[in-house]
Short mmCIF file of C-alpha atoms in Angstrom, two decimals:
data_model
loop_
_atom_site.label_atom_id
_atom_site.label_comp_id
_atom_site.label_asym_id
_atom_site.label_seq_id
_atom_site.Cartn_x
_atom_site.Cartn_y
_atom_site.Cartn_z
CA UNK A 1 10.39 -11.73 16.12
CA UNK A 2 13.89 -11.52 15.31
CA UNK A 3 13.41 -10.82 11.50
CA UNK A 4 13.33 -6.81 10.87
CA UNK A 5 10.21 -5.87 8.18
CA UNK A 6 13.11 -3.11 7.29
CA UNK A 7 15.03 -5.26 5.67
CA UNK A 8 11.86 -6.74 3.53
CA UNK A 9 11.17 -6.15 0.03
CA UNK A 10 8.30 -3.50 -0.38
CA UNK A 11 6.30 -6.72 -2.29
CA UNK A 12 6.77 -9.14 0.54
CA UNK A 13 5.98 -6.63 3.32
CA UNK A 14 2.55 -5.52 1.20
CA UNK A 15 1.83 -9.07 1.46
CA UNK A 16 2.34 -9.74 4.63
CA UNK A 17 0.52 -6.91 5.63
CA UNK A 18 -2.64 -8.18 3.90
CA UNK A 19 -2.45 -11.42 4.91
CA UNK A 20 -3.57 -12.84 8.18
CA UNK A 21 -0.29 -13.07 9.73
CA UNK A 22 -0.21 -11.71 13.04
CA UNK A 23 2.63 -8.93 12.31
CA UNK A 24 2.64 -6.46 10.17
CA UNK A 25 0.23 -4.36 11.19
CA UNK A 26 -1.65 -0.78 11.51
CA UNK A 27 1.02 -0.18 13.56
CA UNK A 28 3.66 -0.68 10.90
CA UNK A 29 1.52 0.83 7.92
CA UNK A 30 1.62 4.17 10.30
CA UNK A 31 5.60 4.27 11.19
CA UNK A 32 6.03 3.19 7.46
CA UNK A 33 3.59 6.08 5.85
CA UNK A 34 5.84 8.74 8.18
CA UNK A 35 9.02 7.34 7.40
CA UNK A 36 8.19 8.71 3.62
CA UNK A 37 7.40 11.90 5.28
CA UNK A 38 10.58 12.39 6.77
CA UNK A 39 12.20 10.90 3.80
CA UNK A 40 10.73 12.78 1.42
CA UNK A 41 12.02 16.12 3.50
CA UNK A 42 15.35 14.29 3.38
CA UNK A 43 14.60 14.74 -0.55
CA UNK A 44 13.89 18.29 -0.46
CA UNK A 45 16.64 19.25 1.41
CA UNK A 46 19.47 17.50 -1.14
CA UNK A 47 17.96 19.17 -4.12
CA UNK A 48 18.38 22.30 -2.59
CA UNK A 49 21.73 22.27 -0.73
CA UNK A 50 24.61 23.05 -3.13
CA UNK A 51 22.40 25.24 -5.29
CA UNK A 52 23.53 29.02 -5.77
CA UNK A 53 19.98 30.54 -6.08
CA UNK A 54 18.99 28.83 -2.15
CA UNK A 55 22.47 29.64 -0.75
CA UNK A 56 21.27 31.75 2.02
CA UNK A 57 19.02 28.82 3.09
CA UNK A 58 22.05 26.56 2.25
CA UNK A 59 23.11 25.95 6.24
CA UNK A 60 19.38 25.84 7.22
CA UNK A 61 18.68 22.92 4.45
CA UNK A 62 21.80 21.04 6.24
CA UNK A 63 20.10 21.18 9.53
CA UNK A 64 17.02 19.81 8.35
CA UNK A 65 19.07 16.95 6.34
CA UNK A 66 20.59 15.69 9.50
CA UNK A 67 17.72 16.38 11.64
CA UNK A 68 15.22 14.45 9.36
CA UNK A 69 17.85 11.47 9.20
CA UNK A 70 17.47 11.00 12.57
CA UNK A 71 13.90 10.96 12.00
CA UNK A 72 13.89 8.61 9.61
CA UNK A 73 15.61 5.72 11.21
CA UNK A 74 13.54 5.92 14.28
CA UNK A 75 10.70 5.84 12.12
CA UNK A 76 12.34 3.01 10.68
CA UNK A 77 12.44 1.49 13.59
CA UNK A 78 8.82 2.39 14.62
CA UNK A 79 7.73 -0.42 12.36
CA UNK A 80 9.91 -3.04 13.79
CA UNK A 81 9.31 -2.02 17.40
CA UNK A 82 5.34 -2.27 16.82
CA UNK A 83 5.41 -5.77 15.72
CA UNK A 84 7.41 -6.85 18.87
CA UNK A 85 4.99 -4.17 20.91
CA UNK A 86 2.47 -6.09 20.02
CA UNK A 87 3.94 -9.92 20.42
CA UNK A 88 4.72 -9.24 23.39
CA UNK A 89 1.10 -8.00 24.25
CA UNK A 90 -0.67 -11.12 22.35
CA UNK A 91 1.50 -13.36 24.75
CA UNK A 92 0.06 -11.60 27.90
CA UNK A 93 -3.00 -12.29 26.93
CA UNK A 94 -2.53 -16.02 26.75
CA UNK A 95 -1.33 -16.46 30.13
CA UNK A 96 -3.67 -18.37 31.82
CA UNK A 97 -6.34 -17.18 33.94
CA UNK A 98 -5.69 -18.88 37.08
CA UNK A 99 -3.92 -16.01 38.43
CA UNK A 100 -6.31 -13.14 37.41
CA UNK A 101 -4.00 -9.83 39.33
CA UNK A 102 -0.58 -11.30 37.94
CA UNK A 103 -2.26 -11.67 33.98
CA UNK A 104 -3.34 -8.11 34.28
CA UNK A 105 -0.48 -6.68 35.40
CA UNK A 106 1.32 -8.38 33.05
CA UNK A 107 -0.65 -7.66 30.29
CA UNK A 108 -0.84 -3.42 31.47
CA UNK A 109 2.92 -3.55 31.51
CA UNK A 110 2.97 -5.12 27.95
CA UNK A 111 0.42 -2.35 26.92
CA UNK A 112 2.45 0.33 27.93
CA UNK A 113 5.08 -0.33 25.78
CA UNK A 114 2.66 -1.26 23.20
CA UNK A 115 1.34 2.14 23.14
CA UNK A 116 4.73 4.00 23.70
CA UNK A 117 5.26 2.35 20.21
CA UNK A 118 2.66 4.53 18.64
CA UNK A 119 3.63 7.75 20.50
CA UNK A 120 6.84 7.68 19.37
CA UNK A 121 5.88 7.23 16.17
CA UNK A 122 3.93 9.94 16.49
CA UNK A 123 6.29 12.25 17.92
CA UNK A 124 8.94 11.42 15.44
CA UNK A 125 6.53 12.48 13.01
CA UNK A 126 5.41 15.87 14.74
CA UNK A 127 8.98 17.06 14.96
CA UNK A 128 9.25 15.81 11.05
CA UNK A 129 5.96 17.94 10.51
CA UNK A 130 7.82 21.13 12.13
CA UNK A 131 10.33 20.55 9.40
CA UNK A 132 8.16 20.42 6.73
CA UNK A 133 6.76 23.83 7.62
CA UNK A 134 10.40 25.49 8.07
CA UNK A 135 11.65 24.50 4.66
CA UNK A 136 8.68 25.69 3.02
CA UNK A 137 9.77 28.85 0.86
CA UNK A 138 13.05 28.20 2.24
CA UNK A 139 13.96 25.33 -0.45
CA UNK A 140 13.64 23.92 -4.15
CA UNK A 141 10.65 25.84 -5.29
CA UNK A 142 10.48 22.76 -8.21
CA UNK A 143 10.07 20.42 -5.19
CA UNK A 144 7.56 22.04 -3.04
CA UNK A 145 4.50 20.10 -3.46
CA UNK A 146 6.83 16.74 -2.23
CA UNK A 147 6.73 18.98 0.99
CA UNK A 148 3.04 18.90 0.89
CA UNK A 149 2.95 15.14 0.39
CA UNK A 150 5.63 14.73 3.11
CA UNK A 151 2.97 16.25 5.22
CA UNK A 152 0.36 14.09 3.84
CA UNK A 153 1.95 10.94 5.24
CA UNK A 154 3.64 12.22 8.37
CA UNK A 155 -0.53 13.63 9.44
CA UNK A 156 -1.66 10.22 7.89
CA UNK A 157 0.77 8.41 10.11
CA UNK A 158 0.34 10.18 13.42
CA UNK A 159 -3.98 9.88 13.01
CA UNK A 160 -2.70 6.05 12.40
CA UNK A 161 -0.49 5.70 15.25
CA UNK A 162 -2.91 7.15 17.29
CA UNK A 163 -5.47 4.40 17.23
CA UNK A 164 -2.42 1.98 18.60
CA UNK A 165 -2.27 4.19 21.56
CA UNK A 166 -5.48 4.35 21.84
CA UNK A 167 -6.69 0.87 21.65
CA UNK A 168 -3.59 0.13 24.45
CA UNK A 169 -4.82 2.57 27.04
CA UNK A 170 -8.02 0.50 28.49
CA UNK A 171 -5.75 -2.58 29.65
CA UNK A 172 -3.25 -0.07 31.22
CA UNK A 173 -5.90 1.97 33.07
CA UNK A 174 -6.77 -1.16 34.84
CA UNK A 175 -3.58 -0.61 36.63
CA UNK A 176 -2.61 2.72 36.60
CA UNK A 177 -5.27 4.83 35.51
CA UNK A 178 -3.26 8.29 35.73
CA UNK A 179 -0.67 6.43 33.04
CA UNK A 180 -3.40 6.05 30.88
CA UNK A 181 -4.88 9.21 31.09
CA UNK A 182 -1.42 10.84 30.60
CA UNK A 183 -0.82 8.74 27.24
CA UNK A 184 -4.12 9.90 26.15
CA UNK A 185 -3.69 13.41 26.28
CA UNK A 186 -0.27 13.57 25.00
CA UNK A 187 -1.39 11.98 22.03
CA UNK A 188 -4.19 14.51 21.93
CA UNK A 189 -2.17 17.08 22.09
CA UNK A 190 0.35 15.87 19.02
CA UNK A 191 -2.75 15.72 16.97
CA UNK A 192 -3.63 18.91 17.70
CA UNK A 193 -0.03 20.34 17.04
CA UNK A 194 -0.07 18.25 14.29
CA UNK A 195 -3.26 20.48 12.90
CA UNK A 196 -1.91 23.71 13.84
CA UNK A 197 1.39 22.70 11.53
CA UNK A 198 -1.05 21.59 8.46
CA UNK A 199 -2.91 24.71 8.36
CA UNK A 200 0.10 26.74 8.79
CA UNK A 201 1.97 25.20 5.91
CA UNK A 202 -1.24 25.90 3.83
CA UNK A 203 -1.31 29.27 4.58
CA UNK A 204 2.17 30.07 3.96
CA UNK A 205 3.14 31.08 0.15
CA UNK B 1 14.59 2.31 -15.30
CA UNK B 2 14.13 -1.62 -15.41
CA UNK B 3 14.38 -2.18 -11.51
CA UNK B 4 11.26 -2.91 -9.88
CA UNK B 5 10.53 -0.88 -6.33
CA UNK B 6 8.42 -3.63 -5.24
CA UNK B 7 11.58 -5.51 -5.16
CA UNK B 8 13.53 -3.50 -3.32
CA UNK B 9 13.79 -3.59 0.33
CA UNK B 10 11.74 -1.14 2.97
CA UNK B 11 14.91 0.71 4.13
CA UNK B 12 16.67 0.69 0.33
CA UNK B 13 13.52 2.38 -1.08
CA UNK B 14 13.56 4.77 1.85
CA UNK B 15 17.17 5.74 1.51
CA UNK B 16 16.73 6.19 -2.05
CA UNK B 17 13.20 8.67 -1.95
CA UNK B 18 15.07 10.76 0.87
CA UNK B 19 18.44 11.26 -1.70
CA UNK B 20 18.96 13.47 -4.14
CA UNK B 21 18.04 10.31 -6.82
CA UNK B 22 15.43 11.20 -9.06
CA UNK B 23 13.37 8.37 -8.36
CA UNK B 24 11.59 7.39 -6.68
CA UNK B 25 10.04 10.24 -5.58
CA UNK B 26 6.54 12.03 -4.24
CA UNK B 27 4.52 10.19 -6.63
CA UNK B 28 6.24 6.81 -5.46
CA UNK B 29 4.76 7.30 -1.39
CA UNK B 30 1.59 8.13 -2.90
CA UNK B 31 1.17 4.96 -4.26
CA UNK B 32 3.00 3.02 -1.39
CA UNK B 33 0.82 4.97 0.73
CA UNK B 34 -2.39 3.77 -0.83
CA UNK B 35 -0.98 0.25 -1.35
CA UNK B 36 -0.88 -0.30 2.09
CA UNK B 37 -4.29 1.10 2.55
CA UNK B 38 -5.36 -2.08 -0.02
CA UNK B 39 -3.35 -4.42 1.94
CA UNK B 40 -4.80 -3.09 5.66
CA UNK B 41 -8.72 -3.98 3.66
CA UNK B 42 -7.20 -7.42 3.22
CA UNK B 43 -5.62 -7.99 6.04
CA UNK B 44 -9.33 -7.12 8.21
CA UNK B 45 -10.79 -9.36 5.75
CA UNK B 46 -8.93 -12.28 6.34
CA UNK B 47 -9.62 -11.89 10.05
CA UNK B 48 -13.06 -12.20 9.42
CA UNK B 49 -13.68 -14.97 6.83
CA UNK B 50 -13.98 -18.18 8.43
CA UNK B 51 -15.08 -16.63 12.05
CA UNK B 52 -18.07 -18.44 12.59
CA UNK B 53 -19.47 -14.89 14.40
CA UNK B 54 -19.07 -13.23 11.26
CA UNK B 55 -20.74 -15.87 8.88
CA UNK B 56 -23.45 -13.81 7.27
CA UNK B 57 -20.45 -11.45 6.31
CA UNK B 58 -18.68 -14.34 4.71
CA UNK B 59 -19.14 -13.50 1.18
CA UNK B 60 -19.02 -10.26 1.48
CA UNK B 61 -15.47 -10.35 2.96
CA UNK B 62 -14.55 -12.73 0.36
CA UNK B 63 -15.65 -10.37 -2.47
CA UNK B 64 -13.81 -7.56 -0.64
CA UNK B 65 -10.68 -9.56 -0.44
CA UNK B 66 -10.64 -10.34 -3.94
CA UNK B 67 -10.94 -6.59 -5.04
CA UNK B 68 -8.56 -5.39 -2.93
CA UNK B 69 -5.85 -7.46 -3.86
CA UNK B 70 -6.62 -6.44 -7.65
CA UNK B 71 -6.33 -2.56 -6.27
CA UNK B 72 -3.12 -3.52 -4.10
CA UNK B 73 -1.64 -5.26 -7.13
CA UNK B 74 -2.82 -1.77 -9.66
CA UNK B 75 -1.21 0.37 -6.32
CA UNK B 76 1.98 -1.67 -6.52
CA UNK B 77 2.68 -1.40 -10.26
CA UNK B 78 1.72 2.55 -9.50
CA UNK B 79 4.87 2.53 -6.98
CA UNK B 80 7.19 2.09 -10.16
CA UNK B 81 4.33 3.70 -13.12
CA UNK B 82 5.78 7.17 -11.44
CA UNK B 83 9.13 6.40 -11.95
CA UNK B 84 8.87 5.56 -15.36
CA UNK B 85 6.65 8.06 -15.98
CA UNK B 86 9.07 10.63 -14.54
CA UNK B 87 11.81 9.57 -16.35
CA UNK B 88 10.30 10.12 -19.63
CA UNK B 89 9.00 13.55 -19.09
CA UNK B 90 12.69 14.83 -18.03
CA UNK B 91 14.20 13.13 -20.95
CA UNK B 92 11.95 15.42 -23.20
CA UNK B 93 12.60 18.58 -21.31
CA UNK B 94 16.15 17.72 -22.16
CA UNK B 95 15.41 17.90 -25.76
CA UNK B 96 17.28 20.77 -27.63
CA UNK B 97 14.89 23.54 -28.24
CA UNK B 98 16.04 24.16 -31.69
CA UNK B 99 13.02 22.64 -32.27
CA UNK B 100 10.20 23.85 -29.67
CA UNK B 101 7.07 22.92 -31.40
CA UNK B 102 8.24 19.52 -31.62
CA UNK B 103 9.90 19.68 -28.33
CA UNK B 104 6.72 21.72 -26.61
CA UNK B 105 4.46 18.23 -28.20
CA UNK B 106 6.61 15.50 -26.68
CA UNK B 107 6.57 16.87 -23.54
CA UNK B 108 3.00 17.82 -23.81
CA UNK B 109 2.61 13.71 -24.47
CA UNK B 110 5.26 12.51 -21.71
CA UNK B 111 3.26 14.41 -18.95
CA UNK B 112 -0.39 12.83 -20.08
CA UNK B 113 1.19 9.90 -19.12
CA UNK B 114 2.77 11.45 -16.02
CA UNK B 115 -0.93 12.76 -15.01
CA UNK B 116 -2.17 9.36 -15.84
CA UNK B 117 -0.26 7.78 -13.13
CA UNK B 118 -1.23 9.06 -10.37
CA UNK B 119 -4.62 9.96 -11.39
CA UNK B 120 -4.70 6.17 -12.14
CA UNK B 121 -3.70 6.09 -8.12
CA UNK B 122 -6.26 8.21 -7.00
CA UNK B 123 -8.77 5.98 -8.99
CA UNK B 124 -7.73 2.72 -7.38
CA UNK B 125 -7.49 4.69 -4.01
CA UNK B 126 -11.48 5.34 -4.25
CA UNK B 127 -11.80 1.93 -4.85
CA UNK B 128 -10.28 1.00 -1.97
CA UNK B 129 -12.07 3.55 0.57
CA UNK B 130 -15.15 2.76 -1.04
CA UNK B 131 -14.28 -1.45 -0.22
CA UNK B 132 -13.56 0.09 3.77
CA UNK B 133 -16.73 2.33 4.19
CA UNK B 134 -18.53 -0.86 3.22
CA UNK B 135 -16.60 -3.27 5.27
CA UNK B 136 -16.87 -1.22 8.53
CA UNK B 137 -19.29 -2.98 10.72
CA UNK B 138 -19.28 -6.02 8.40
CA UNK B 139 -16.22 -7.27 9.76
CA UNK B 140 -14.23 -8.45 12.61
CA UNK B 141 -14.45 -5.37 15.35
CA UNK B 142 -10.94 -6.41 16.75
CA UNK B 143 -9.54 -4.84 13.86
CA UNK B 144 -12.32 -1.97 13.19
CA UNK B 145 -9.15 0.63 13.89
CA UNK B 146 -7.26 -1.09 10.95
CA UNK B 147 -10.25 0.33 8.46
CA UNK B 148 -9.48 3.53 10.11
CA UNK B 149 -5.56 2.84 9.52
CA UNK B 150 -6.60 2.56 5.89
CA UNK B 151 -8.67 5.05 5.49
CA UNK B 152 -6.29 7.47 6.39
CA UNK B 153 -3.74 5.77 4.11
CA UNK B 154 -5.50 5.80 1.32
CA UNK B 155 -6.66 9.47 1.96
CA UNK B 156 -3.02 10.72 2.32
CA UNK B 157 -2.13 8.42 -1.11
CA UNK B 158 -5.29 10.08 -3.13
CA UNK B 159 -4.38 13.70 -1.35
CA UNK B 160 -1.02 13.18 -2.59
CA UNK B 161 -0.91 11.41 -5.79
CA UNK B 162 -3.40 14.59 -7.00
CA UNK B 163 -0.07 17.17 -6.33
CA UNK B 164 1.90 14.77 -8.95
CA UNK B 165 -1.42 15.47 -11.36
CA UNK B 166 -1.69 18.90 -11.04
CA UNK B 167 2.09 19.34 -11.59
CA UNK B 168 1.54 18.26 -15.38
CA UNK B 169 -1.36 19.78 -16.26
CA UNK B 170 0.51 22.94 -17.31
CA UNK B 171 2.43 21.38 -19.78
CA UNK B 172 -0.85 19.17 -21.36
CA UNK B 173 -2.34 22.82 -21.81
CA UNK B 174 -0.13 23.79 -23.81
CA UNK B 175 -1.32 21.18 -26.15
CA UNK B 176 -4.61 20.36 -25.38
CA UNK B 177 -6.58 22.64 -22.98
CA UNK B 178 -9.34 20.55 -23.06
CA UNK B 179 -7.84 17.39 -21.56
CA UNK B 180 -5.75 19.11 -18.88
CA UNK B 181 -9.39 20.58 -18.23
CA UNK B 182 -10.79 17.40 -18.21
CA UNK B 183 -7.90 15.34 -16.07
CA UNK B 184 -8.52 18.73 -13.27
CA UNK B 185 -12.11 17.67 -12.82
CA UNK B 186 -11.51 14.21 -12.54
CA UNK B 187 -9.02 14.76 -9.72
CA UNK B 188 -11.40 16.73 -7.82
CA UNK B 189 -13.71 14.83 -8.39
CA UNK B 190 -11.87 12.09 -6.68
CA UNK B 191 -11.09 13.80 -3.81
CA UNK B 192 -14.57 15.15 -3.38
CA UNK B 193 -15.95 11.26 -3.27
CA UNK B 194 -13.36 10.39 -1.21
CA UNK B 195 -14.17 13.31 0.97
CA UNK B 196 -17.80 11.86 1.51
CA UNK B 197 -16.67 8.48 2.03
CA UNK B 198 -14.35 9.33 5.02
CA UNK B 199 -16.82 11.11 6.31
CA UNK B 200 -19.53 8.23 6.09
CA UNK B 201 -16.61 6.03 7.42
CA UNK B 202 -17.12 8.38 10.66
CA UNK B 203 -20.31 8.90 11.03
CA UNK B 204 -21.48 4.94 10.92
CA UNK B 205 -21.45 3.02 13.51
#
C-alpha cells in the first residue's frame, strides 16, 4: 500500500473504513481517535501560551506543544503503519500450505510487527495521556473540558489498539511464546496506567 | 465557515484541531470519533452479508448496514454542525453590551443550537451502539473485535460530545431554565443507555 490514509479526505477515509475494503481498519480508527487526543492537547496548549494570566505555566505549555507534536505525527503514522501491518500479515497467510514450519514462521514474524503497530499506538497515546493530566489547572481554564475529551479519545484509542495486539499474539506464540506473553503484559500494563491517569485527571480540580 | 471538514484531508483537519484556530475543535473529534464508530458497524456488516455461514443473519446485516450509513452520514454533517455552531455563539458574545438583554437573548439562542449539536451526536451515537450490541454474535466473528473498536468509539464520541452540551447550558438558563433543564436530562440520559449497552456488549457472548 503505497497510498498514505493521511493524506485522505476525512469523507473518503469514513468510507473506506465502512466499506469492505481490506484497509482501513480498527487499527486505523484507534491511531486516528488518539491522534485527536494529542491534537486536541496541541490545542490547549496554543490558547494558553502567550497569555499574561498563565505566564507562569507559559514554558511548561511550550513543552507540552512540542512534546504532543511529536505525538501526533507518530500517531499519524500509526494509521498508515497498521494498514501495511496488516497486508503484510494477510499475505502470510496465503502462502501455501505445502511447507507448514516456513508459513508459520512467516506468518509469527508478520504478527509481530502487526501487533507492535498497536503498542505503539498505544504508547504514543499513554505518554499523550500523561500530558493531559499535567496541563490540567496548569492551562486555559475556558478550554479545559477539550482536555477531558483529549482523554476521551487517547483511552478510547489505546482499549482499541489493544484488541490489534491482542488478536496478533496467538500466531506469534506459536513461535515464540515468551514474545507473546511479553506483548501481552505490556499492553496490560498501558491500560492499567492508562486508568490510573483517567481517575487522576478526574480527581484533580 | 463554508468549508466542509469532511473534505479536508486526515492530517489538514488534524493540524488545524491541534492550532490555535477556532475550529474545529472538541466538539469536531466527538463527532469524528463517533463517525468512525458508524463506519466500523458497516464495515463488520459488509463482511458478513453474502457469507454463506452467516445466511440467517443476512437481513439483519443488511438492515444494520443501511442504518448505519444514515447515522455515519448524521455523524459526518455533526463534524462541521460544531463548527458552525461555534462560530455563531462567539459572534454574539462579541456583541456590544450596550444592549445586554438583547445581547444576553441571542446568545441564549446561539448556544441552543450549540447544545443541539452535539446532543444531536450523542443521539446518533446511541443509535449506533445500540446497531453493535445487536450485531455482536450476528455477524462475522473475524471481525467481532471491530464491534468492540466501535463501541469504544462511539462511547468516547457520546462521553465527549456531552462536555460541548454541558458547556452551553449556562447560558440557555439564563433564558430558559426549563430547557437547559430539560437538554441536562437528556444527556444523561444518553450516557446512562449507553452505559447499559456497553455493558450488555460485554457480558454476551
Amino acid at each position: 500500500m503505497s497510498e498514505s490514509f493521511k493524506e485522505v479526505k476525512i469523507r473518503d477515509y469514513l468510507e473506506r473504513l465502512g466499506s469492505g475494503a481490506p484497509t482501513p481498519g480498527g487499527g486505523a480508527a484507534a491511531a486516528l481517535t488518539s491522534a485527536q487526543g494529542a491534537a486536541l492537547i496541541m490545542m490547549v496548549a496554543n490558547h494558553t501560551i502567550g497569555k499574561p494570566k498563565y505566564a507562569e505555566f507559559e514554558e511548561l505549555n511550550k513543552d507540552i506543544l512540542g512534546e504532543a507534536e511529536v505525538l501526533l505525527n507518530s500517531l499519524m503514522d500509526g494509521i498508515d503503519n497498521d494498514a501495511v501491518a496488516f497486508g503484510k500479515v494477510s499475505a502470510d497467510y496465503a502462502l501455501p500450505k505445502t511447507d507448514e514450519e516456513k508459513r508459520t514462521a512467516e506468518i509469527a514474524s508478520a504478527s509481530v510487527l502487526a501487533a507492535e503497530a498497536p503498542l505503539m499506538v498505544m504508547e504514543d497515546s499513554l505518554a499523550a495521556l500523561r500530558l493531559a493530566a499535567t496541563m490540567k489547572g496548569r492551562s486555559n481554564r475556558m478550554l479545559e473540558s477539550d482536555i477531558y475529551v483529549a482523554a476521551r479519545c487517547l483511552d478510547a484509542g489505546i482499549r482499541s489498539a489493544s484488541y490489534n495486539v491482542e488478536a496478533n499474539l496467538p500466531a506469534i506464540a506459536k513461535a515464540d511464546p515468551a514474545l507473546a506473553s511479553e506483548m501481552r503484559q505490556h499492553a496490560a500494563d498501558i491500560i492499567a496506567d492508562a486508568a490510573d491517569l483517567i481517575s487522576e485527571l478526574r480527581g484533580k480540580k
